[in-house]
PDB file of C-alpha atoms in Angstrom:
ATOM      1  CA  MET A1136       8.040 -10.711  18.896  1.00  0.00           C
ATOM      2  CA  ASN A1137       5.273 -12.870  17.038  1.00  0.00           C
ATOM      3  CA  GLU A1138       6.649 -14.824  14.097  1.00  0.00           C
ATOM      4  CA  PHE A1139       5.365 -13.675  10.848  1.00  0.00           C
ATOM      5  CA  HIS A1140       5.499 -15.700   7.563  1.00  0.00           C
ATOM      6  CA  GLY A1141       3.608 -15.766   4.350  1.00  0.00           C
ATOM      7  CA  GLY A1142       3.967 -16.330   0.685  1.00  0.00           C
ATOM      8  CA  CYS A1143       2.160 -16.729  -2.589  1.00  0.00           C
ATOM      9  CA  ALA A1144      -0.939 -19.134  -3.622  1.00  0.00           C
ATOM     10  CA  CYS A1145       1.333 -21.733  -5.310  1.00  0.00           C
ATOM     11  CA  GLY A1146       4.248 -21.679  -2.710  1.00  0.00           C
ATOM     12  CA  ALA A1147       6.988 -20.664  -5.061  1.00  0.00           C
ATOM     13  CA  VAL A1148       7.602 -17.452  -3.031  1.00  0.00           C
ATOM     14  CA  ARG A1149       7.936 -17.595   0.714  1.00  0.00           C
ATOM     15  CA  TYR A1150       8.868 -14.630   3.023  1.00  0.00           C
ATOM     16  CA  ARG A1151       9.373 -13.971   6.701  1.00  0.00           C
ATOM     17  CA  LEU A1152       9.117 -10.605   8.661  1.00  0.00           C
ATOM     18  CA  ALA A1153      12.159  -9.811  10.929  1.00  0.00           C
ATOM     19  CA  SER A1154      10.105  -7.070  12.756  1.00  0.00           C
ATOM     20  CA  GLU A1155       6.335  -6.393  13.911  1.00  0.00           C
ATOM     21  CA  PRO A1156       4.350  -5.015  11.023  1.00  0.00           C
ATOM     22  CA  PHE A1157       2.758  -1.539  11.530  1.00  0.00           C
ATOM     23  CA  ASP A1158       0.478   1.024  10.041  1.00  0.00           C
ATOM     24  CA  ALA A1159      -1.800  -1.451   8.412  1.00  0.00           C
ATOM     25  CA  GLY A1160      -4.706  -0.100   6.103  1.00  0.00           C
ATOM     26  CA  TYR A1161      -6.911  -0.595   3.206  1.00  0.00           C
ATOM     27  CA  CYS A1162      -6.401   0.837  -0.186  1.00  0.00           C
ATOM     28  CA  HIS A1163      -9.209   1.441  -2.540  1.00  0.00           C
ATOM     29  CA  CYS A1164      -7.075   3.063  -5.340  1.00  0.00           C
ATOM     30  CA  ARG A1165      -7.571   2.099  -8.891  1.00  0.00           C
ATOM     31  CA  ILE A1166      -4.078   0.488  -9.367  1.00  0.00           C
ATOM     32  CA  CYS A1167      -4.624  -1.651  -6.358  1.00  0.00           C
ATOM     33  CA  GLN A1168      -7.907  -2.896  -7.743  1.00  0.00           C
ATOM     34  CA  LEU A1169      -6.529  -3.602 -11.202  1.00  0.00           C
ATOM     35  CA  THR A1170      -3.354  -5.136  -9.658  1.00  0.00           C
ATOM     36  CA  SER A1171      -5.450  -7.545  -7.578  1.00  0.00           C
ATOM     37  CA  GLY A1172      -8.669  -8.079  -9.228  1.00  0.00           C
ATOM     38  CA  ALA A1173     -10.367  -7.241  -6.065  1.00  0.00           C
ATOM     39  CA  PRO A1174     -12.375  -4.113  -4.678  1.00  0.00           C
ATOM     40  CA  VAL A1175      -9.566  -3.337  -2.267  1.00  0.00           C
ATOM     41  CA  MET A1176      -6.140  -4.388  -0.881  1.00  0.00           C
ATOM     42  CA  ALA A1177      -4.836  -4.459   2.565  1.00  0.00           C
ATOM     43  CA  PHE A1178      -1.188  -3.561   3.346  1.00  0.00           C
ATOM     44  CA  ALA A1179       1.053  -3.297   6.306  1.00  0.00           C
ATOM     45  CA  THR A1180       4.505  -1.870   6.615  1.00  0.00           C
ATOM     46  CA  VAL A1181       8.065  -3.080   7.687  1.00  0.00           C
ATOM     47  CA  PRO A1182      11.512  -1.638   7.228  1.00  0.00           C
ATOM     48  CA  ARG A1183      12.773  -2.665   3.758  1.00  0.00           C
ATOM     49  CA  ASP A1184      15.197  -5.170   5.004  1.00  0.00           C
ATOM     50  CA  ASP A1185      12.935  -6.904   7.502  1.00  0.00           C
ATOM     51  CA  LEU A1186      10.837  -8.224   4.516  1.00  0.00           C
ATOM     52  CA  GLN A1187      13.080 -11.206   3.726  1.00  0.00           C
ATOM     53  CA  ILE A1188      12.484 -13.592   1.047  1.00  0.00           C
ATOM     54  CA  VAL A1189      13.319 -17.126   2.267  1.00  0.00           C
ATOM     55  CA  GLN A1190      12.215 -19.143  -0.907  1.00  0.00           C
ATOM     56  CA  GLY A1191      12.133 -18.258  -4.631  1.00  0.00           C
ATOM     57  CA  GLU A1192      12.293 -14.754  -5.991  1.00  0.00           C
ATOM     58  CA  PRO A1193       9.335 -12.384  -6.538  1.00  0.00           C
ATOM     59  CA  ALA A1194       8.906 -10.737  -9.925  1.00  0.00           C
ATOM     60  CA  ARG A1195       8.900  -7.061  -9.958  1.00  0.00           C
ATOM     61  CA  ARG A1196       7.186  -4.634 -12.036  1.00  0.00           C
ATOM     62  CA  ALA A1197       6.983  -0.766 -12.244  1.00  0.00           C
ATOM     63  CA  SER A1198       3.422   0.370 -11.904  1.00  0.00           C
ATOM     64  CA  SER A1199       4.497   3.796 -12.202  1.00  0.00           C
ATOM     65  CA  SER A1200       7.474   5.861 -12.491  1.00  0.00           C
ATOM     66  CA  PHE A1201       7.993   5.842  -8.774  1.00  0.00           C
ATOM     67  CA  GLY A1202       6.310   2.513  -7.608  1.00  0.00           C
ATOM     68  CA  GLU A1203       7.420  -1.103  -7.841  1.00  0.00           C
ATOM     69  CA  ARG A1204       4.872  -4.084  -7.176  1.00  0.00           C
ATOM     70  CA  TRP A1205       6.297  -7.349  -6.260  1.00  0.00           C
ATOM     71  CA  PHE A1206       4.285 -10.602  -7.196  1.00  0.00           C
ATOM     72  CA  CYS A1207       4.756 -14.327  -7.810  1.00  0.00           C
ATOM     73  CA  ARG A1208       5.716 -14.942 -11.461  1.00  0.00           C
ATOM     74  CA  ASP A1209       4.213 -18.506 -11.406  1.00  0.00           C
ATOM     75  CA  CYS A1210       0.621 -17.769  -9.814  1.00  0.00           C
ATOM     76  CA  GLY A1211       0.552 -14.045  -9.887  1.00  0.00           C
ATOM     77  CA  THR A1212      -0.043 -13.342  -6.232  1.00  0.00           C
ATOM     78  CA  PRO A1213       0.607  -9.709  -5.329  1.00  0.00           C
ATOM     79  CA  LEU A1214       2.991  -9.653  -2.402  1.00  0.00           C
ATOM     80  CA  ALA A1215       4.442  -6.187  -1.722  1.00  0.00           C
ATOM     81  CA  MET A1216       4.948  -2.705  -3.017  1.00  0.00           C
ATOM     82  CA  ALA A1217       7.761  -0.231  -2.778  1.00  0.00           C
ATOM     83  CA  VAL A1218       7.834   3.344  -3.594  1.00  0.00           C
ATOM     84  CA  THR A1219      10.822   5.736  -3.933  1.00  0.00           C
ATOM     85  CA  HIS A1220       9.587   8.300  -1.566  1.00  0.00           C
ATOM     86  CA  GLN A1221       9.534   5.842   1.231  1.00  0.00           C
ATOM     87  CA  PRO A1222      12.779   3.928   0.481  1.00  0.00           C
ATOM     88  CA  GLU A1223      13.469   2.610   3.978  1.00  0.00           C
ATOM     89  CA  THR A1224      10.156   0.820   4.141  1.00  0.00           C
ATOM     90  CA  ILE A1225       8.120  -1.571   2.304  1.00  0.00           C
ATOM     91  CA  ASP A1226       4.366  -2.605   2.344  1.00  0.00           C
ATOM     92  CA  PHE A1227       3.281  -6.074   2.073  1.00  0.00           C
ATOM     93  CA  ALA A1228      -0.213  -7.589   1.261  1.00  0.00           C
ATOM     94  CA  ILE A1229      -1.601  -8.626   4.614  1.00  0.00           C
ATOM     95  CA  ALA A1230      -3.593 -11.514   3.012  1.00  0.00           C
ATOM     96  CA  THR A1231      -0.481 -13.302   1.987  1.00  0.00           C
ATOM     97  CA  LEU A1232       0.468 -13.879   5.623  1.00  0.00           C
ATOM     98  CA  ASP A1233       0.099 -17.489   6.805  1.00  0.00           C
ATOM     99  CA  ASP A1234      -2.008 -15.770   9.815  1.00  0.00           C
ATOM    100  CA  PRO A1235      -3.696 -12.570   8.331  1.00  0.00           C
ATOM    101  CA  ASP A1236      -5.931 -12.358  11.294  1.00  0.00           C
ATOM    102  CA  ASP A1237      -2.870 -11.284  13.246  1.00  0.00           C
ATOM    103  CA  VAL A1238      -2.661  -7.946  11.345  1.00  0.00           C
ATOM    104  CA  ALA A1239      -5.902  -5.833  11.437  1.00  0.00           C
ATOM    105  CA  PRO A1240      -6.177  -2.712   9.145  1.00  0.00           C
ATOM    106  CA  GLY A1241      -6.759   0.549  10.971  1.00  0.00           C
ATOM    107  CA  PHE A1242      -7.750   3.018   8.242  1.00  0.00           C
ATOM    108  CA  HIS A1243      -8.796   3.473   4.633  1.00  0.00           C
ATOM    109  CA  ILE A1244      -7.293   5.511   1.889  1.00  0.00           C
ATOM    110  CA  TRP A1245      -8.302   6.554  -1.628  1.00  0.00           C
ATOM    111  CA  THR A1246     -12.053   6.005  -0.706  1.00  0.00           C
ATOM    112  CA  GLN A1247     -13.026   8.319  -3.799  1.00  0.00           C
ATOM    113  CA  SER A1248     -12.290   5.260  -5.943  1.00  0.00           C
ATOM    114  CA  ARG A1249     -14.198   2.935  -3.737  1.00  0.00           C
ATOM    115  CA  ILE A1250     -16.360   0.666  -6.045  1.00  0.00           C
ATOM    116  CA  ALA A1251     -19.963   1.458  -5.165  1.00  0.00           C
ATOM    117  CA  TRP A1252     -21.348  -1.924  -4.400  1.00  0.00           C
ATOM    118  CA  PHE A1253     -18.382  -2.604  -1.929  1.00  0.00           C
ATOM    119  CA  GLU A1254     -18.240  -1.566   1.689  1.00  0.00           C
ATOM    120  CA  THR A1255     -16.452  -2.735   4.749  1.00  0.00           C
ATOM    121  CA  ASP A1256     -18.365  -3.032   8.024  1.00  0.00           C
ATOM    122  CA  ASP A1257     -16.194  -0.979  10.334  1.00  0.00           C
ATOM    123  CA  ARG A1258     -15.773   2.461  11.766  1.00  0.00           C
ATOM    124  CA  LEU A1259     -12.241   3.057  10.623  1.00  0.00           C
ATOM    125  CA  ILE A1260     -11.228   6.422   9.588  1.00  0.00           C
ATOM    126  CA  ARG A1261     -11.590   7.161   5.828  1.00  0.00           C
ATOM    127  CA  HIS A1262      -9.452   9.332   3.467  1.00  0.00           C
ATOM    128  CA  GLU A1263     -10.585  10.350   0.120  1.00  0.00           C
ATOM    129  CA  ARG A1264      -6.991  10.317  -1.169  1.00  0.00           C
ATOM    130  CA  PHE A1265      -3.576  10.369   0.740  1.00  0.00           C
ATOM    131  CA  ARG A1266      -3.686  10.648   4.407  1.00  0.00           C
ATOM    132  CA  PRO A1267      -2.496  14.000   5.931  1.00  0.00           C
ATOM    133  CA  ASP A1268       1.393  13.993   6.506  1.00  0.00           C
ATOM    134  CA  THR A1269       2.030  11.189   4.314  1.00  0.00           C
ATOM    135  CA  VAL A1270       5.897  10.567   4.382  1.00  0.00           C
ATOM    136  CA  GLY A1271       7.659  12.079   1.448  1.00  0.00           C
ATOM    137  CA  LEU A1272       4.720  13.595   0.124  1.00  0.00           C
ATOM    138  CA  THR A1273       6.420  16.917  -0.892  1.00  0.00           C
ATOM    139  CA  ASP A1274       5.529  19.524  -3.456  1.00  0.00           C
ATOM    140  CA  ALA A1275       7.961  17.897  -5.793  1.00  0.00           C
ATOM    141  CA  VAL A1276       6.542  14.428  -5.239  1.00  0.00           C
ATOM    142  CA  ALA A1277       2.940  15.743  -5.794  1.00  0.00           C
ATOM    143  CA  ALA A1278       4.096  17.191  -9.346  1.00  0.00           C
ATOM    144  CA  GLY A1279       5.477  13.812 -10.288  1.00  0.00           C
ATOM    145  CA  ALA A1280       9.139  14.448  -9.767  1.00  0.00           C
ATOM    146  CA  PRO A1281      11.615  11.637 -10.484  1.00  0.00           C
ATOM    147  CA  ASN A1282      11.916  10.852  -6.798  1.00  0.00           C
ATOM    148  CA  GLY A1283       8.114  11.543  -6.276  1.00  0.00           C
ATOM    149  CA  ALA A1284       5.226   9.743  -4.635  1.00  0.00           C
ATOM    150  CA  GLU A1285       3.176   7.017  -6.099  1.00  0.00           C
ATOM    151  CA  GLY A1286      -0.381   7.695  -6.354  1.00  0.00           C
ATOM    152  CA  GLU A1287      -1.338   4.128  -5.550  1.00  0.00           C
ATOM    153  CA  GLY A1288      -1.104   1.834  -2.532  1.00  0.00           C
ATOM    154  CA  ARG A1289      -1.061   2.541   1.294  1.00  0.00           C
ATOM    155  CA  GLN A1290       0.841   5.545   2.322  1.00  0.00           C
ATOM    156  CA  MET A1291       2.754   5.623   5.593  1.00  0.00           C
ATOM    157  CA  ASN A1292       1.693   8.687   7.888  1.00  0.00           C
ATOM    158  CA  GLU A1293       4.512  10.660   9.548  1.00  0.00           C
ATOM    159  CA  LYS A1294       2.864   9.808  12.826  1.00  0.00           C
ATOM    160  CA  ASN A1295       3.628   5.982  12.079  1.00  0.00           C
ATOM    161  CA  ALA A1296       7.004   6.283  10.693  1.00  0.00           C
ATOM    162  CA  PRO A1297       9.191   3.393  11.826  1.00  0.00           C
ATOM    163  CA  GLU A1298      11.840   5.804  13.380  1.00  0.00           C
ATOM    164  CA  THR A1299       9.162   7.233  15.723  1.00  0.00           C
ATOM    165  CA  PRO A1300       7.072   4.053  16.731  1.00  0.00           C
ATOM    166  CA  ALA A1301       5.981   5.799  19.999  1.00  0.00           C
ATOM    167  CA  ALA A1302       4.154   8.649  17.780  1.00  0.00           C
ATOM    168  CA  LYS A1303       1.672   6.093  16.436  1.00  0.00           C
ATOM    169  CA  GLN A1304      -1.872   7.094  17.419  1.00  0.00           C
ATOM    170  CA  GLU A1305      -5.105   5.362  17.264  1.00  0.00           C
ATOM    171  CA  THR A1306      -6.934   8.443  16.098  1.00  0.00           C
ATOM    172  CA  GLU A1307      -5.613  10.507  13.133  1.00  0.00           C
ATOM    173  CA  SER A1308      -6.488  13.930  11.473  1.00  0.00           C
ATOM    174  CA  ASP A1309      -9.599  15.019  10.144  1.00  0.00           C
ATOM    175  CA  PRO A1310     -10.437  12.492   7.384  1.00  0.00           C
ATOM    176  CA  SER A1311     -11.737  15.295   5.194  1.00  0.00           C
ATOM    177  CA  VAL A1312      -8.098  16.793   4.896  1.00  0.00           C
ATOM    178  CA  VAL A1313      -6.733  15.100   1.909  1.00  0.00           C
ATOM    179  CA  ALA A1314      -3.457  15.777  -0.136  1.00  0.00           C
ATOM    180  CA  ASP A1315      -4.066  17.476  -3.599  1.00  0.00           C
ATOM    181  CA  VAL A1316      -1.901  15.322  -5.686  1.00  0.00           C
ATOM    182  CA  GLU A1317      -1.692  15.130  -9.566  1.00  0.00           C
ATOM    183  CA  LEU A1318      -1.664  11.500 -10.553  1.00  0.00           C
ATOM    184  CA  PRO A1319       0.470   9.914 -13.408  1.00  0.00           C
ATOM    185  CA  ASP A1320      -1.591   8.815 -16.515  1.00  0.00           C
ATOM    186  CA  PRO A1321      -1.282   5.189 -16.645  1.00  0.00           C
ATOM    187  CA  LYS A1322      -0.533   5.438 -20.447  1.00  0.00           C
ATOM    188  CA  ASP A1323       2.927   7.225 -19.430  1.00  0.00           C
ATOM    189  CA  VAL A1324       3.687   3.750 -17.563  1.00  0.00           C
ATOM    190  CA  ASN A1325       2.290   1.361 -19.959  1.00  0.00           C
ATOM    191  CA  PRO A1326       0.927   2.432 -23.352  1.00  0.00           C
ATOM    192  CA  LEU A1327      -1.155  -0.682 -23.404  1.00  0.00           C
ATOM    193  CA  ALA A1328      -2.986   0.015 -20.145  1.00  0.00           C
ATOM    194  CA  PRO A1329      -6.806   0.794 -20.345  1.00  0.00           C
ATOM    195  CA  PRO A1330      -7.713   4.282 -19.745  1.00  0.00           C
ATOM    196  CA  ILE A1331      -8.272   5.193 -16.018  1.00  0.00           C
ATOM    197  CA  ASN A1332     -10.090   8.191 -14.604  1.00  0.00           C
ATOM    198  CA  THR A1333      -7.381   9.438 -12.157  1.00  0.00           C
ATOM    199  CA  GLU A1334     -10.085  11.588 -10.574  1.00  0.00           C
ATOM    200  CA  ALA A1335     -11.692   8.249  -9.317  1.00  0.00           C
ATOM    201  CA  GLY A1336      -8.567   6.941  -7.715  1.00  0.00           C
ATOM    202  CA  ALA A1337      -4.804   6.316  -8.288  1.00  0.00           C
TER     203      ALA A1337
END
């Protein structure tokens, strides 16, 4: 296995990956845009215990009732995201790797909230919202149950779950098929948050 190391801009937080990352993709959701200050974030996934903090300690913030963002408390670099409906895995920000060229995104999600002047020059599959068969995206999750799914970030697909790595495919389902998910109002999470049109992203 290749060695994967990364960290924040100021160097206060460093991590290593104990396994190969998988299921890399772009997320255009509104929460990712606001969290990063960028048009899009790129995430990849590892088993939760395989994202190992070797220096410092990331700050953690609840970005919704079911999602948690990790970041450096000193420089603000967004490092990772965990969601309660996928407790066995964690998504890390690919750009924080020392060698981000080694992990290339393979799809886009939440393109319905893509910023109009931004586009990537690729032929990757695009999903307006969640990918079909997103792990943990049950009816209860979609309705915003306490153990529900987050309407933000890269969502792991059943085909690419870590317990069945052989099932990963280079092509996916019809991108026009998207999950009909009711997203939480950011005001319910942070009363000081600016209003966000959830129909335009997560």
